[in-house]
Short mmCIF file of C-alpha atoms and ligand atoms in Angstrom, two decimals:
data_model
loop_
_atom_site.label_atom_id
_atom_site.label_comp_id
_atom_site.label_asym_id
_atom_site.label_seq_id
_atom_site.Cartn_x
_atom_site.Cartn_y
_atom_site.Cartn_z
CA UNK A 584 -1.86 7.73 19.38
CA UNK A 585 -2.27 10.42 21.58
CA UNK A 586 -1.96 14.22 20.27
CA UNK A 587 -1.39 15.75 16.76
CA UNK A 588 2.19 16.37 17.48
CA UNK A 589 3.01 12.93 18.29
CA UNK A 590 1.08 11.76 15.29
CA UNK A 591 2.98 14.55 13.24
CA UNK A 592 6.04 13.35 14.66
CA UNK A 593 5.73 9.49 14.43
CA UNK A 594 4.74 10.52 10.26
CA UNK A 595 8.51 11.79 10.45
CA UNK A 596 9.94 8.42 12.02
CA UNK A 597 8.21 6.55 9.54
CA UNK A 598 9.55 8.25 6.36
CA UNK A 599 12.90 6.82 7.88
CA UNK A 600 12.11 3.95 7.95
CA UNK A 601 10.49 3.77 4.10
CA UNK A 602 13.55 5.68 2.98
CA UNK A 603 15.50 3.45 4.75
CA UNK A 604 14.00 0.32 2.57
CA UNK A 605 13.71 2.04 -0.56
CA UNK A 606 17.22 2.46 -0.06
CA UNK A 607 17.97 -0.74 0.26
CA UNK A 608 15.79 -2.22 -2.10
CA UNK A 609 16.87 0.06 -4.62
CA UNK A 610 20.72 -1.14 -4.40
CA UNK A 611 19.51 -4.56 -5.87
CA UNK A 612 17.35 -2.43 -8.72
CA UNK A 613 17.91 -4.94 -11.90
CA UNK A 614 19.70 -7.91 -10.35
CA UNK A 615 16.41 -10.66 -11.37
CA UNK A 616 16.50 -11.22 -7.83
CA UNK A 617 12.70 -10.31 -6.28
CA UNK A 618 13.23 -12.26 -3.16
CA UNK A 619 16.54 -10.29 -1.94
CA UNK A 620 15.25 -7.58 -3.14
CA UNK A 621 12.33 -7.81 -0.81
CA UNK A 622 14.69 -9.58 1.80
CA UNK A 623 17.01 -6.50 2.49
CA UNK A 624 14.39 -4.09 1.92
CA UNK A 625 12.77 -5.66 5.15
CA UNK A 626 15.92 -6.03 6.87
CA UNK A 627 16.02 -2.23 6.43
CA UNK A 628 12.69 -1.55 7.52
CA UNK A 629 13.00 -3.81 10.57
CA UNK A 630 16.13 -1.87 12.19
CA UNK A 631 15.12 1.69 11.75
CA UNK A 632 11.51 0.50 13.03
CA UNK A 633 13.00 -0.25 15.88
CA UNK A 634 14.01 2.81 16.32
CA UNK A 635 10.73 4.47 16.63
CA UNK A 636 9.19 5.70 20.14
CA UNK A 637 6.48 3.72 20.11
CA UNK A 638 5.00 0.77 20.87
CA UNK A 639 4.32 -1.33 17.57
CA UNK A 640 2.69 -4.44 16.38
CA UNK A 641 2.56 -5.47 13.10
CA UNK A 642 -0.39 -6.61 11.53
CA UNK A 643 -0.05 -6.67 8.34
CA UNK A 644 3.52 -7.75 7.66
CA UNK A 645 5.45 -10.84 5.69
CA UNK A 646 3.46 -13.59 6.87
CA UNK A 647 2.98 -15.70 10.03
CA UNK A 648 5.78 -15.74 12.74
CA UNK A 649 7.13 -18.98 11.63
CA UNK A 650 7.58 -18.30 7.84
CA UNK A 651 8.77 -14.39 8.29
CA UNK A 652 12.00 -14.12 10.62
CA UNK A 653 10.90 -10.18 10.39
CA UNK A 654 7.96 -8.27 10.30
CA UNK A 655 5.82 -11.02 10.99
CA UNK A 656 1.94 -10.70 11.75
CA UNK A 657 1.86 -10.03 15.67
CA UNK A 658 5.75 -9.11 15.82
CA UNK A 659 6.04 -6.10 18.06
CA UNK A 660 8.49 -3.41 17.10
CA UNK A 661 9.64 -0.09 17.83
CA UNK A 662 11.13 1.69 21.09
CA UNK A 663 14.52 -0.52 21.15
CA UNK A 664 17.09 1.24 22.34
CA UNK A 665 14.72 3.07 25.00
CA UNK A 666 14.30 1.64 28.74
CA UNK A 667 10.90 -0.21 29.62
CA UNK A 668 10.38 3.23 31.82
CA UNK A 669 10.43 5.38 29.00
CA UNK A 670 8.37 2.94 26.23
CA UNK A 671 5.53 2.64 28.75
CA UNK A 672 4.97 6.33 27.58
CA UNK A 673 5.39 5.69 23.90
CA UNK A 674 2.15 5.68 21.78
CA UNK A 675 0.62 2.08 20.62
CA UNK A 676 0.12 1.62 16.80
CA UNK A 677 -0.52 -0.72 14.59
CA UNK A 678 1.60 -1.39 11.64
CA UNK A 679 0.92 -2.39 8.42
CA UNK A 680 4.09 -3.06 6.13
CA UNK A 681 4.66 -3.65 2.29
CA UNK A 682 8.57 -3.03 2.60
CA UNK A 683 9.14 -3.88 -1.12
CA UNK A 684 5.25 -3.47 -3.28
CA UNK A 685 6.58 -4.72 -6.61
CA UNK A 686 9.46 -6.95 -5.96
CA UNK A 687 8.89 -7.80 -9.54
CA UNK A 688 9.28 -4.50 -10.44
CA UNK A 689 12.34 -3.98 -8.71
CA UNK A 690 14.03 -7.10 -9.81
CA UNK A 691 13.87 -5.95 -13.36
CA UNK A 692 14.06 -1.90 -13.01
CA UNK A 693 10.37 -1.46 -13.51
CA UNK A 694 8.39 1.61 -12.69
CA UNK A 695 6.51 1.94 -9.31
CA UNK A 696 7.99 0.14 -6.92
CA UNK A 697 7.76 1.49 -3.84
CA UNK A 698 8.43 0.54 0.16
CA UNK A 699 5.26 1.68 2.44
CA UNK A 700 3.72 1.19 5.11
CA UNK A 701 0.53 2.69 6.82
CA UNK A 702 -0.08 2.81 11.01
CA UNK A 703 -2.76 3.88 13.19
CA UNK A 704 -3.98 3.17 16.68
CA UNK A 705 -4.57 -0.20 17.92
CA UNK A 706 -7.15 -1.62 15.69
CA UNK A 707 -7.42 1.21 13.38
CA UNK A 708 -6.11 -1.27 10.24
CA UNK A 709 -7.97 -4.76 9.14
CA UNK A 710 -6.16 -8.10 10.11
CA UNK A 711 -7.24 -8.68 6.52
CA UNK A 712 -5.79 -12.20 5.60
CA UNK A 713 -3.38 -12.42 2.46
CA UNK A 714 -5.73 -13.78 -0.06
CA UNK A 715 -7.54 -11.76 -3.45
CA UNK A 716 -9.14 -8.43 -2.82
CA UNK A 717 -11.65 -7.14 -5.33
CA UNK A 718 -10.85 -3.55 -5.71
CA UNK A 719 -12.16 0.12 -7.24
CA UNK A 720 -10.36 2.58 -6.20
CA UNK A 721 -11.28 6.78 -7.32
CA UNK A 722 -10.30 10.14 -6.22
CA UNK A 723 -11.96 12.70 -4.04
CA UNK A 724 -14.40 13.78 -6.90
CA UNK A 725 -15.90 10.44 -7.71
CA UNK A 726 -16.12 9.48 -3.49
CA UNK A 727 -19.81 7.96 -3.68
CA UNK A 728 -20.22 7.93 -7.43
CA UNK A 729 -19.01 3.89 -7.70
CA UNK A 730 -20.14 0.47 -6.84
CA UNK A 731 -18.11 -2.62 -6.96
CA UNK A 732 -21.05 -4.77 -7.32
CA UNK A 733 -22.31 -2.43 -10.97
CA UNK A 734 -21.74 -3.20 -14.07
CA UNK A 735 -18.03 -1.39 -15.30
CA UNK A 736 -19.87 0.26 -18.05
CA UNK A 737 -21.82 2.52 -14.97
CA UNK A 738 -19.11 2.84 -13.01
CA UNK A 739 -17.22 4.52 -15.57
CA UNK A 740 -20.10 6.40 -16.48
CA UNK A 741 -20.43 7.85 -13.36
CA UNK A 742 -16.89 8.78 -13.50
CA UNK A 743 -16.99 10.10 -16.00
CA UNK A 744 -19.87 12.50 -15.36
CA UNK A 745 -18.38 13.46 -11.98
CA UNK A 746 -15.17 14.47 -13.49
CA UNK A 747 -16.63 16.39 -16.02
CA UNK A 748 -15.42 14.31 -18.90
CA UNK A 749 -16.15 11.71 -21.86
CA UNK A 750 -16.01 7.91 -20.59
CA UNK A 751 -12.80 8.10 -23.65
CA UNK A 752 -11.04 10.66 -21.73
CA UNK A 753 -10.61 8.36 -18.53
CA UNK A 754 -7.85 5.88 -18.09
CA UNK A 755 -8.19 3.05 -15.51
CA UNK A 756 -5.69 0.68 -14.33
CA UNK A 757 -5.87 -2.98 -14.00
CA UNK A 758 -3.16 -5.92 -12.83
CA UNK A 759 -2.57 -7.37 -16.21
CA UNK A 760 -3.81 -10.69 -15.10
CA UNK A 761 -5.66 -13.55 -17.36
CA UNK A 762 -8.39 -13.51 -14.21
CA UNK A 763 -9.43 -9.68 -15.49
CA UNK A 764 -10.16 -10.37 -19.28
CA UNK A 765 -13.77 -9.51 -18.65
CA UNK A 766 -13.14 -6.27 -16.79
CA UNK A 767 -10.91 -5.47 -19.81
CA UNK A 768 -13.22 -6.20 -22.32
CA UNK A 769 -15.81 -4.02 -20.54
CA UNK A 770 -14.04 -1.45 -19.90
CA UNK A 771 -13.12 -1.04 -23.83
CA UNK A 772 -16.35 -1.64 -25.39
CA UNK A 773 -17.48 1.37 -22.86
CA UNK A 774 -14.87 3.23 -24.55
CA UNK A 775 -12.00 4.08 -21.63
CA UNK A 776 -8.69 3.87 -22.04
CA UNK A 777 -6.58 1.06 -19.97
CA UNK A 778 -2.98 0.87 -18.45
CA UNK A 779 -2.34 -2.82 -18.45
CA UNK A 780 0.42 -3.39 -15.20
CA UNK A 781 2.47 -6.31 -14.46
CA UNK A 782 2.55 -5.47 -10.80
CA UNK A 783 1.72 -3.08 -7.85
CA UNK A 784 -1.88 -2.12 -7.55
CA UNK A 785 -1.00 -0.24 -4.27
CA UNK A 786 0.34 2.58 -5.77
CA UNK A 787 -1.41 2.45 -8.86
CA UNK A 788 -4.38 2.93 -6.33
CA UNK A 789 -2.58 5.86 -5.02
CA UNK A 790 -2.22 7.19 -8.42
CA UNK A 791 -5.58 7.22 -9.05
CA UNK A 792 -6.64 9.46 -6.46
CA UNK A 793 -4.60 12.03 -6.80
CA UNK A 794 -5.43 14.30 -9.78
CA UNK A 795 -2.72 15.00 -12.47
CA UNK A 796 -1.36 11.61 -12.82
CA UNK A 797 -4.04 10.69 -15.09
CA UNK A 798 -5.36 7.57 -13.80
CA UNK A 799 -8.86 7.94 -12.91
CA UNK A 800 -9.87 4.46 -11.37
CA UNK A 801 -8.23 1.40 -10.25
CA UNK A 802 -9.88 -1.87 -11.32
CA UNK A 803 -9.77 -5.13 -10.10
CA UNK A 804 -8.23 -8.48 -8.38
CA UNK A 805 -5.15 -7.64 -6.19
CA UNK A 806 -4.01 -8.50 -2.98
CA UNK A 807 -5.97 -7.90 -0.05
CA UNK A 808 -2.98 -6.74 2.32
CA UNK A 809 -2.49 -4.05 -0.49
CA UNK A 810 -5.95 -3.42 -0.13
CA UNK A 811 -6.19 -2.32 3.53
CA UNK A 812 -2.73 0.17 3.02
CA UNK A 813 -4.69 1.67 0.07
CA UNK A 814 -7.25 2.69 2.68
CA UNK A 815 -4.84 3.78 5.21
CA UNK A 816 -3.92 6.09 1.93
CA UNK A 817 -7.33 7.48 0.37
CA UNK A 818 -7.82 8.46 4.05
CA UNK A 819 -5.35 11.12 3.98
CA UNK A 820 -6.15 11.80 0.21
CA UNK A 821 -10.11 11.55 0.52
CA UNK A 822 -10.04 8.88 -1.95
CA UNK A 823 -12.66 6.09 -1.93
CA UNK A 824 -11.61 2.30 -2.31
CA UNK A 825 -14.14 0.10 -2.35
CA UNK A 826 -13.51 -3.77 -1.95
CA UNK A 827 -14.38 -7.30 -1.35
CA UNK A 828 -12.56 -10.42 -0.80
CA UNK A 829 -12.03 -13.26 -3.51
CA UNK A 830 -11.41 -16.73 -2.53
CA UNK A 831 -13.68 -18.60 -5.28
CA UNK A 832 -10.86 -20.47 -8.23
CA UNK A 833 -13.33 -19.09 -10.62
CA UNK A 834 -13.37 -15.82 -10.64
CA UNK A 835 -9.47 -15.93 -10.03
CA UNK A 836 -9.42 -17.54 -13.12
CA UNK A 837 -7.06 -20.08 -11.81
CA UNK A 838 -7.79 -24.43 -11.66
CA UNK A 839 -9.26 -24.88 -8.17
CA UNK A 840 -6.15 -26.65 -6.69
CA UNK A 841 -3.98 -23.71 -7.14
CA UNK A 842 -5.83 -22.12 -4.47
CA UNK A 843 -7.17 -23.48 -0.84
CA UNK A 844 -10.51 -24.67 -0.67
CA UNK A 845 -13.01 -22.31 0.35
CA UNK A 846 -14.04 -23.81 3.74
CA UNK A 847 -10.85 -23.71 4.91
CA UNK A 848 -10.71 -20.12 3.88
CA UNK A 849 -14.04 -18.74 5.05
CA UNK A 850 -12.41 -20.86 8.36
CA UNK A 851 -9.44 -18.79 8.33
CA UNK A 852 -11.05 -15.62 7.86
CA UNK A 853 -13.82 -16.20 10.72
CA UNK A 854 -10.91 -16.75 13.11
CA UNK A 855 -9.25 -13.48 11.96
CA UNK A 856 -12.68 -11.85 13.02
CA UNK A 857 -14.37 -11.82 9.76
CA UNK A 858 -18.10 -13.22 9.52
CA UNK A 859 -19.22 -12.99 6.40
CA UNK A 860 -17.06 -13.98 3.43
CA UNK A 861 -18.97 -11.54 0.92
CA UNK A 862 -18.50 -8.35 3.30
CA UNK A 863 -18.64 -5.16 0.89
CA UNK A 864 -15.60 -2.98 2.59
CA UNK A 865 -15.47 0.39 2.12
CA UNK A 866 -12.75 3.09 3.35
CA UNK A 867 -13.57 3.18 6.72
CA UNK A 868 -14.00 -1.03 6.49
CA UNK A 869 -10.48 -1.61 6.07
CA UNK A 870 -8.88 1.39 7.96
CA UNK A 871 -11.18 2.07 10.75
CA UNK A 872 -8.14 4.40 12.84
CA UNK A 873 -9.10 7.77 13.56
CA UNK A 874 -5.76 8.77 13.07
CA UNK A 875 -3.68 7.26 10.06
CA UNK A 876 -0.51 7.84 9.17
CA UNK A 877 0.73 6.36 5.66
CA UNK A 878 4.53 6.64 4.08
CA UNK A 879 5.88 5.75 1.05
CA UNK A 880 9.02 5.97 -0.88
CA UNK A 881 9.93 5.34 -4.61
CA UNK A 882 12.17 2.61 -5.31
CA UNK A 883 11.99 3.07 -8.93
CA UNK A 884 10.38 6.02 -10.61
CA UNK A 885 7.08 5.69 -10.74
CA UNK A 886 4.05 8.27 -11.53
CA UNK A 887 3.51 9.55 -8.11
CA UNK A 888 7.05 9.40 -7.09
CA UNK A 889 10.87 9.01 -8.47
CA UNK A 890 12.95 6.25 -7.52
CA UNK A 891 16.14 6.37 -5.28
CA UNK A 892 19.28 7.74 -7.08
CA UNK A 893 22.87 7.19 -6.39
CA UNK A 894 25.32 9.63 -6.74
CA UNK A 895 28.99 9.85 -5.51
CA UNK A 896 28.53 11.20 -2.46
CA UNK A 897 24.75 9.87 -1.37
CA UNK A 898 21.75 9.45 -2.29
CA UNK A 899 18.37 11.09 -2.36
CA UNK A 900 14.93 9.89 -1.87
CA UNK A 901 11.77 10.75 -3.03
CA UNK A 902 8.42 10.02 -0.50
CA UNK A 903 5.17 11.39 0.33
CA UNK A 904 3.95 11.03 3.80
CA UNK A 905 0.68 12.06 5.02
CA UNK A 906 -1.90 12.03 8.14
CA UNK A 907 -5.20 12.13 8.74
CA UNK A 908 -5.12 14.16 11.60
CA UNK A 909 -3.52 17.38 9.96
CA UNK A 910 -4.59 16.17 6.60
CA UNK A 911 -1.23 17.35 5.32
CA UNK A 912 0.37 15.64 2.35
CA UNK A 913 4.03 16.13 2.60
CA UNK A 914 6.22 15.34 -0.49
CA UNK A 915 9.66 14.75 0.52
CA UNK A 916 12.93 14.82 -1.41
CA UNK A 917 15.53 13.72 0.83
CA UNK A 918 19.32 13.71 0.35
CA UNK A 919 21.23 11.42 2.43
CA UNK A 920 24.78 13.44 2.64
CA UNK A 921 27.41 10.56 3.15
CA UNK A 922 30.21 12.37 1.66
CA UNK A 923 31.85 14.47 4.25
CA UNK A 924 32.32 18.35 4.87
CA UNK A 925 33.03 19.29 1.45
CA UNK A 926 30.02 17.15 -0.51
CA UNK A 927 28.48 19.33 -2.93
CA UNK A 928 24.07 19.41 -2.49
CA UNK A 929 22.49 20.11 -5.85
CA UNK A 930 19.09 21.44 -6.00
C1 VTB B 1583 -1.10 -8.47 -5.95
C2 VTB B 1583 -1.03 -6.96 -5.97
C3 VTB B 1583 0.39 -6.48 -5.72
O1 VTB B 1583 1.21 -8.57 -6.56
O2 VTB B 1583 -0.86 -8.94 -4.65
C4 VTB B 1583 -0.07 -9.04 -6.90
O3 VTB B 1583 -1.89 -6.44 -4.98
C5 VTB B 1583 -0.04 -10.56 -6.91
O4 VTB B 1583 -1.00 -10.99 -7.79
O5 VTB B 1583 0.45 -5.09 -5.88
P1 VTB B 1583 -0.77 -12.34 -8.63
O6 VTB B 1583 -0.81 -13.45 -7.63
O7 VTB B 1583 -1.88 -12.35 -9.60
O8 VTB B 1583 0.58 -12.23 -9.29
C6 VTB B 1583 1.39 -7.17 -6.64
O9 VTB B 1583 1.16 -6.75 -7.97
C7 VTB B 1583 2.83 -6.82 -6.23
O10 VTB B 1583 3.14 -7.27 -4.98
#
């Protein structure tokens, strides 16, 4: 990406296109249906990405090109209603997209789903593979104060200290998964608090580094897609994630055979670029781009952001959108006017 103001401006193009999904998404809010929940929220997301003057490639998207019709890993996007002439000009970015992070959520009305994505200059995002991240995510207070590999006791410790505080008066968040009993366990003999969550780690990531939500730390095994746009994000926040990838049945707690061996794994991964397996990734790790731009819009309400409402004569959206470059972190309430000159705009 080339200047501030196209950065600034792209930001804008880009909260279009997580409104647009959010929009979408939000329409099916309830219905038990994840997968067309997450199907027209990518629809959405594919034809106002188009849209955008640049010149796009996804690379973190809904899977490989002949599983995902759209959005796929490698699918290039943006700039399509401009001639060649004028997209040779446009900026190249890399995309990473998450059109619908919680379809689960979304399929039965739960908090925090949200559609997001997070770009940056070519090769400013991991090609992380969709397999198990470890993950600790903190605010800008606690940057340097964690280490995946310590015990959770002196991680929350350190915390703790750092944010002034009693280990008691923290709350971390954790998937509520069978695979994190230990974590749990730990973290409550150490004396924290501890919001369980059926789904979304992204923005509970999000929430924890941004102060007043009360979630001091995110814990544990997620996805690792999720993981990289959580970097893209504590960029802009100064956040810290720290994170590592998980492959071994074990420490999934799942029977071997539900996941692929771990040959063919490490395999998979060295082809994506990756050489060793155990990597520690840090912020910089998993969004390397010197200029990031994340979006995100509520699909339900959540703790960092409301979900889309419907009223008679629109709708309005709730986002935050932020860059690296001007470090600005721009909540946006948007209401989509549909019904003619004499709609009525409440505050
Ligand atoms: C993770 C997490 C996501 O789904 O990918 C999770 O990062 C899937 O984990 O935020 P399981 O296989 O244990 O269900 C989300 O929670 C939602 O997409």
């Amino acid at each position: 990406m080339k200047n501030t103001k196209a950065e600034r401006e792209l930001a804008l193009d880009f909260l279009r296109v997580t409104e647009a999904a959010a929009i979408a998404s939000a329409r099916t809010m309830g219905q038990g249906d994840r997968k067309h929940s997450d199907h027209v929220a990518v629809e959405a997301m594919r034809e106002v990405m188009d849209t955008v003057p640049m010149r796009g490639r996804i690379v973190i998207g809904e899977g490989e090109r002949d599983e995902a019709p759209m959005l796929y890993i490698g699918e290039e996007v943006g700039g399509g209603a401009f001639t060649d002439e004028s997209r040779a000009e446009f900026p190249e970015v890399d995309i990473a997209v998450d059109p619908l992070e919680g379809t689960n959520l979304c399929a039965l009305g739960a908090n925090n789903a949200i559609a997001v994505l997070a770009a940056a200059e070519r090769g400013g995002l991991l090609n992380a593979p969709d397999i198990y991240m470890d993950k600790i995510v903190v605010g800008p207070s606690c940057r340097g104060a964690v280490d995946i590999e310590a015990p959770v006791a002196e991680n929350l410790k350190n915390i703790a200290r750092r944010l002034g505080r009693e280990i008691e008066d923290l709350t971390v968040i954790c998937l509520d998964r069978p695979r994190h009993r230990q974590l749990v366990q730990d973290a409550r003999t150490a004396g924290a608090r501890i919001r369980l969550i059926s789904d979304g780690d992204l923005s509970a990531g999000i929430s924890a580094a941004v102060a007043g939500t009360n979630i001091h730390a995110l814990m544990g095994i997620g996805g690792a897609p999720e993981g990289v746009i959580t970097a893209a994000a504590m960029k802009c926040l100064n956040g810290e994630i720290q994170a590592k990838l998980v492959f071994d049945p074990e420490k999934l707690g799942v029977d071997a055979s539900k996941v692929p061996p771990a040959e063919e794994v490490i395999e998979r991964i060295k082809e994506m670029g990756i050489n060793d397996p155990d990597k520690i990734y840090d912020t910089n790790d998993l969004a390397p781009g010197k200029k990031v731009i994340f979006a995100a819009t509520g699909v339900t309400d959540g703790s960092l952001l409301r979900g889309v409402r419907f009223f008679g004569e629109g709708k309005r959206t709730h986002s935050v959108v932020m860059t690296t470059d001007s470090k600005s972190i721009r909540f946006v309430d948007t209401v989509h006017v549909e019904g003619g000159p004499d709609a009525v705009i409440r505050f």
